[in-house]
């Protein structure tokens, strides 16, 4: 899965805001919107996991508060090392909800490549899938990473679930709205070293708005996310699906819900390939 992202997006950072637009981060306000929705929202699925949209959004907010309690500050870079699955997006949206920059690492890249980009971006915190915990611990020895938070149990790491616990000092922090310094940090190796590109909230929102207009997603859609396309567009598409109530399936080996065909996928740009089942 490539993470070499081009700096030229060809998309304007300006868009006309709507009443149901995300606020501050791509999931800002999503929890409140889903609570008010008269029918159940969508889901995000991996090969062995299914999370409904409201639970996903609520977990992002609680985990964002947990990261803040652990000292994460606005503009901090946080590495995410996980396969294409719900946890990868959960980590990404959590980082952005605290005003941070999610550095989405390629699971197939070498340890040397990972260590180089972590050092270049002064990353101090990693969110990792448990299967990469040993790799993460090795990277901590070769970079300035000091905290490793894992999805699942892994020796030497902090379980992600600890982020969801109440603040020990009773602090009632909740993720701040209007954090426009957040985003996705892309990178590529060049002859002169590591080149990083920040895709800020304005860029992600422009992609979100473009996809909303072009794809016209509905709650009956099934959106397939795999290694095709670029990271910022995948992140914007998943956010749009969550706001719309559509079902998201992640990874090439994740099957859609029984009886529901995939209607939108990245190839490499997001395209509609069929009408939703109810629209046939």
Coordinates of C-alpha atoms in Angstrom, one line a residue:
X1 CA 0.0 0.0 0.0
X2 CA 1.8 3.1 -1.1
X3 CA 2.0 6.3 0.9
X4 CA 4.0 8.4 -1.5
X5 CA 1.5 11.2 -1.9
X6 CA 1.8 14.0 -4.4
X7 CA 1.8 17.5 -3.2
X8 CA -0.4 18.7 -6.1
X9 CA -4.0 17.8 -5.3
X10 CA -5.6 20.1 -7.9
X11 CA -8.3 20.9 -5.4
X12 CA -9.1 24.2 -3.9
X13 CA -9.2 24.5 -0.1
X14 CA -12.3 26.7 -0.3
X15 CA -15.8 25.3 -0.2
X16 CA -19.2 26.6 0.8
X17 CA -20.0 25.3 4.3
X18 CA -23.3 23.4 4.9
X19 CA -25.2 23.0 8.2
X20 CA -24.2 19.3 8.3
X21 CA -20.5 19.8 7.4
X22 CA -17.8 18.4 9.8
X23 CA -16.6 20.9 12.3
X24 CA -12.8 21.2 12.9
X25 CA -12.1 17.6 11.9
X26 CA -13.7 15.2 9.6
X27 CA -15.7 13.6 12.5
X28 CA -16.3 16.8 14.4
X29 CA -20.1 16.8 15.1
X30 CA -20.6 13.3 13.6
X31 CA -21.6 11.8 16.9
X32 CA -24.3 14.4 17.5
X33 CA -25.6 14.0 14.0
X34 CA -25.9 10.2 14.3
X35 CA -27.7 10.5 17.6
X36 CA -30.4 12.7 16.0
X37 CA -30.8 10.4 13.0
X38 CA -34.2 8.6 13.1
X39 CA -32.8 5.4 11.6
X40 CA -29.6 3.5 12.4
X41 CA -26.5 4.8 10.8
X42 CA -24.0 2.9 8.7
X43 CA -21.1 0.6 9.6
X44 CA -17.4 0.3 8.9
X45 CA -16.2 -3.3 8.4
X46 CA -12.9 -5.2 8.2
X47 CA -12.4 -8.9 7.6
X48 CA -13.0 -9.8 11.3
X49 CA -14.6 -6.7 12.7
X50 CA -17.7 -4.6 12.3
X51 CA -18.3 -1.3 14.0
X52 CA -21.5 0.8 13.7
X53 CA -21.0 4.5 12.8
X54 CA -22.3 5.9 16.1
X55 CA -20.0 3.6 18.1
X56 CA -17.1 4.5 15.8
X57 CA -17.7 8.3 16.2
X58 CA -18.2 8.1 20.0
X59 CA -14.9 6.1 20.3
X60 CA -13.0 8.7 18.3
X61 CA -14.2 11.4 20.7
X62 CA -13.3 9.4 23.8
X63 CA -10.0 8.4 22.5
X64 CA -9.2 11.9 21.4
X65 CA -9.8 13.0 25.0
X66 CA -7.5 10.2 26.1
X67 CA -4.7 11.4 23.8
X68 CA -5.0 14.9 25.2
X69 CA -4.8 13.7 28.7
X70 CA -1.6 11.9 27.7
X71 CA 0.0 15.2 26.6
X72 CA -0.7 15.3 22.9
X73 CA -0.7 18.9 21.6
X74 CA -2.1 20.7 18.6
X75 CA 0.0 20.1 15.5
X76 CA 1.7 17.0 16.9
X77 CA 2.5 14.2 14.4
X78 CA 1.3 10.8 15.4
X79 CA 2.3 7.7 13.4
X80 CA -0.3 5.1 12.4
X81 CA 0.9 1.7 11.6
X82 CA -1.9 -0.7 10.7
X83 CA -3.3 -2.5 7.7
X84 CA -6.3 -1.1 5.8
X85 CA -9.0 -1.9 8.4
X86 CA -11.4 0.0 10.7
X87 CA -8.7 0.5 13.3
X88 CA -6.5 2.4 10.8
X89 CA -9.3 4.9 10.2
X90 CA -10.2 5.0 13.9
X91 CA -6.6 6.0 14.7
X92 CA -6.5 8.6 11.9
X93 CA -9.7 10.3 12.9
X94 CA -8.7 10.2 16.6
X95 CA -5.5 12.0 15.9
X96 CA -7.2 14.7 13.8
X97 CA -9.9 15.1 16.5
X98 CA -7.2 16.4 18.9
X99 CA -5.8 18.8 16.2
X100 CA -3.0 16.5 15.3
X101 CA -1.4 15.3 12.0
X102 CA -1.8 11.6 11.2
X103 CA 1.3 10.1 9.6
X104 CA -0.1 7.0 7.8
X105 CA 2.8 4.5 7.5
X106 CA 2.9 1.9 4.8
X107 CA 2.8 -1.5 6.6
X108 CA 4.9 -3.1 3.8
X109 CA 7.7 -0.5 3.9
X110 CA 11.1 -1.4 5.5
X111 CA 12.1 -0.6 9.1
X112 CA 14.7 1.8 7.7
X113 CA 12.0 3.7 5.8
X114 CA 9.8 3.9 8.8
X115 CA 12.6 5.1 11.1
X116 CA 13.7 7.7 8.6
X117 CA 10.2 9.3 8.3
X118 CA 9.5 9.1 12.1
X119 CA 12.8 10.9 12.8
X120 CA 12.2 13.5 10.0
X121 CA 8.8 14.4 11.4
X122 CA 9.8 14.2 15.1
X123 CA 7.1 11.7 15.8
X124 CA 6.8 10.8 19.5
X125 CA 3.7 8.6 19.5
X126 CA 2.6 5.6 17.5
X127 CA -0.8 4.0 17.2
X128 CA -0.3 0.5 15.9
X129 CA -2.1 -2.8 15.2
X130 CA -0.9 -5.4 17.7
X131 CA 0.6 -7.5 14.9
X132 CA 3.1 -4.6 14.4
X133 CA 4.0 -4.2 18.1
X134 CA 7.4 -5.7 17.8
X135 CA 8.2 -3.5 14.8
X136 CA 6.9 -0.5 16.7
X137 CA 9.2 -1.3 19.7
X138 CA 12.2 -1.6 17.4
X139 CA 11.3 1.7 15.8
X140 CA 11.1 3.4 19.2
X141 CA 14.8 2.4 19.6
X142 CA 15.7 4.1 16.3
X143 CA 13.6 7.3 16.6
X144 CA 12.2 9.7 19.2
X145 CA 9.0 7.7 19.6
X146 CA 8.3 7.4 23.4
X147 CA 4.7 6.1 23.5
X148 CA 3.2 3.1 21.6
X149 CA -0.5 2.5 21.8
X150 CA -1.7 -0.8 20.3
X151 CA -5.1 -2.1 19.1
X152 CA -5.0 -5.4 21.0
X153 CA -2.7 -6.8 23.7
X154 CA 1.0 -6.5 23.0
X155 CA 3.8 -6.6 25.5
X156 CA 5.5 -3.3 26.0
X157 CA 2.6 -1.2 24.6
X158 CA -0.4 0.6 26.0
X159 CA -3.8 -0.9 25.1
X160 CA -5.9 1.5 23.0
X161 CA -8.8 0.8 25.4
X162 CA -6.9 2.8 28.1
X163 CA -7.5 6.0 26.0
X164 CA -11.3 5.4 26.6
X165 CA -11.1 5.6 30.4
X166 CA -12.2 8.7 32.3
X167 CA -9.6 11.2 33.1
X168 CA -7.8 10.3 36.4
X169 CA -8.0 14.0 37.5
X170 CA -11.6 14.4 36.6
X171 CA -10.9 16.8 33.8
X172 CA -14.0 17.1 31.6
X173 CA -12.0 17.7 28.4
X174 CA -13.8 17.1 25.1
X175 CA -12.2 17.4 21.7
X176 CA -12.1 21.1 20.6
X177 CA -14.0 22.2 17.5
X178 CA -12.4 24.4 14.9
X179 CA -8.9 22.8 14.8
X180 CA -7.7 23.6 11.3
X181 CA -4.1 22.7 11.9
X182 CA -4.9 19.0 11.7
X183 CA -4.7 16.7 8.7
X184 CA -3.0 13.8 7.1
X185 CA 0.8 13.9 6.6
X186 CA 2.0 12.2 3.4
X187 CA 5.6 11.4 2.6
X188 CA 7.9 10.0 0.0
X189 CA 11.6 9.1 -0.2
X190 CA 13.7 11.2 -2.6
X191 CA 17.4 11.4 -3.4
X192 CA 17.6 14.3 -0.9
X193 CA 15.9 12.4 1.9
X194 CA 12.2 12.3 3.1
X195 CA 9.7 14.7 1.5
X196 CA 6.6 15.3 3.6
X197 CA 3.3 16.9 2.5
X198 CA 0.6 18.1 4.8
X199 CA -3.0 17.7 3.6
X200 CA -4.7 20.0 6.1
X201 CA -8.4 20.2 7.1
X202 CA -9.1 22.6 4.3
X203 CA -7.8 20.1 1.7
X204 CA -9.6 17.2 3.2
X205 CA -12.9 19.2 3.4
X206 CA -12.5 20.2 -0.3
X207 CA -12.2 16.5 -1.2
X208 CA -15.1 15.6 1.1
X209 CA -17.3 18.3 -0.6
X210 CA -16.3 17.2 -4.1
X211 CA -17.0 13.6 -3.4
X212 CA -20.4 14.4 -1.8
X213 CA -21.4 16.3 -5.0
X214 CA -20.0 13.8 -7.5
X215 CA -21.0 10.5 -5.9
X216 CA -24.3 11.4 -4.3
X217 CA -23.9 8.8 -1.6
X218 CA -27.0 7.4 0.2
X219 CA -27.5 5.2 3.2
X220 CA -28.0 2.3 0.9
X221 CA -24.5 2.5 -0.6
X222 CA -21.7 0.1 0.1
X223 CA -18.3 1.8 -0.3
X224 CA -15.2 -0.4 -0.8
X225 CA -11.9 1.0 0.4
X226 CA -8.7 -0.8 -0.6
X227 CA -5.1 0.0 -1.5
X228 CA -6.1 1.9 -4.6
X229 CA -6.1 5.7 -4.6
X230 CA -4.3 8.1 -2.3
X231 CA -4.5 8.3 1.5
X232 CA -6.2 11.8 1.8
X233 CA -8.9 10.8 -0.6
X234 CA -9.6 7.5 1.1
X235 CA -9.8 9.3 4.5
X236 CA -12.3 11.9 3.0
X237 CA -14.4 9.1 1.4
X238 CA -14.6 7.1 4.6
X239 CA -15.7 10.3 6.5
X240 CA -18.3 11.0 3.9
X241 CA -19.7 7.5 4.1
X242 CA -19.9 7.7 7.9
X243 CA -21.8 11.1 7.6
X244 CA -24.1 9.7 5.0
X245 CA -24.9 6.4 6.8
X246 CA -23.4 4.2 4.1
X247 CA -21.6 0.9 4.8
X248 CA -17.8 0.9 4.4
X249 CA -15.8 -2.3 3.7
X250 CA -12.1 -2.0 4.1
X251 CA -9.4 -4.2 2.6
X252 CA -9.5 -6.5 -0.4
X253 CA -10.7 -9.5 1.6
X254 CA -13.6 -7.8 3.3
X255 CA -17.0 -8.9 1.9
X256 CA -20.0 -6.5 1.7
X257 CA -23.1 -7.3 3.8
X258 CA -25.0 -10.2 2.5
X259 CA -27.3 -9.2 -0.4
X260 CA -25.7 -5.8 -0.9
X261 CA -23.4 -5.2 -3.8
X262 CA -20.5 -2.7 -3.7
X263 CA -21.7 0.5 -5.3
X264 CA -18.7 2.8 -4.9
X265 CA -15.0 2.1 -5.0
X266 CA -11.6 3.7 -5.6
X267 CA -10.2 2.9 -9.1
X268 CA -7.9 4.8 -8.3
X269 CA -10.3 7.8 -7.9
X270 CA -13.6 7.2 -6.1
X271 CA -16.2 6.2 -8.7
X272 CA -19.8 5.0 -8.6
X273 CA -20.0 1.5 -10.2
X274 CA -23.6 0.7 -9.5
X275 CA -26.8 2.0 -8.1
X276 CA -27.6 1.1 -4.5
X277 CA -29.7 -2.1 -4.1
X278 CA -32.8 -0.1 -3.3
X279 CA -32.3 2.1 -6.3
X280 CA -32.4 -0.7 -8.9

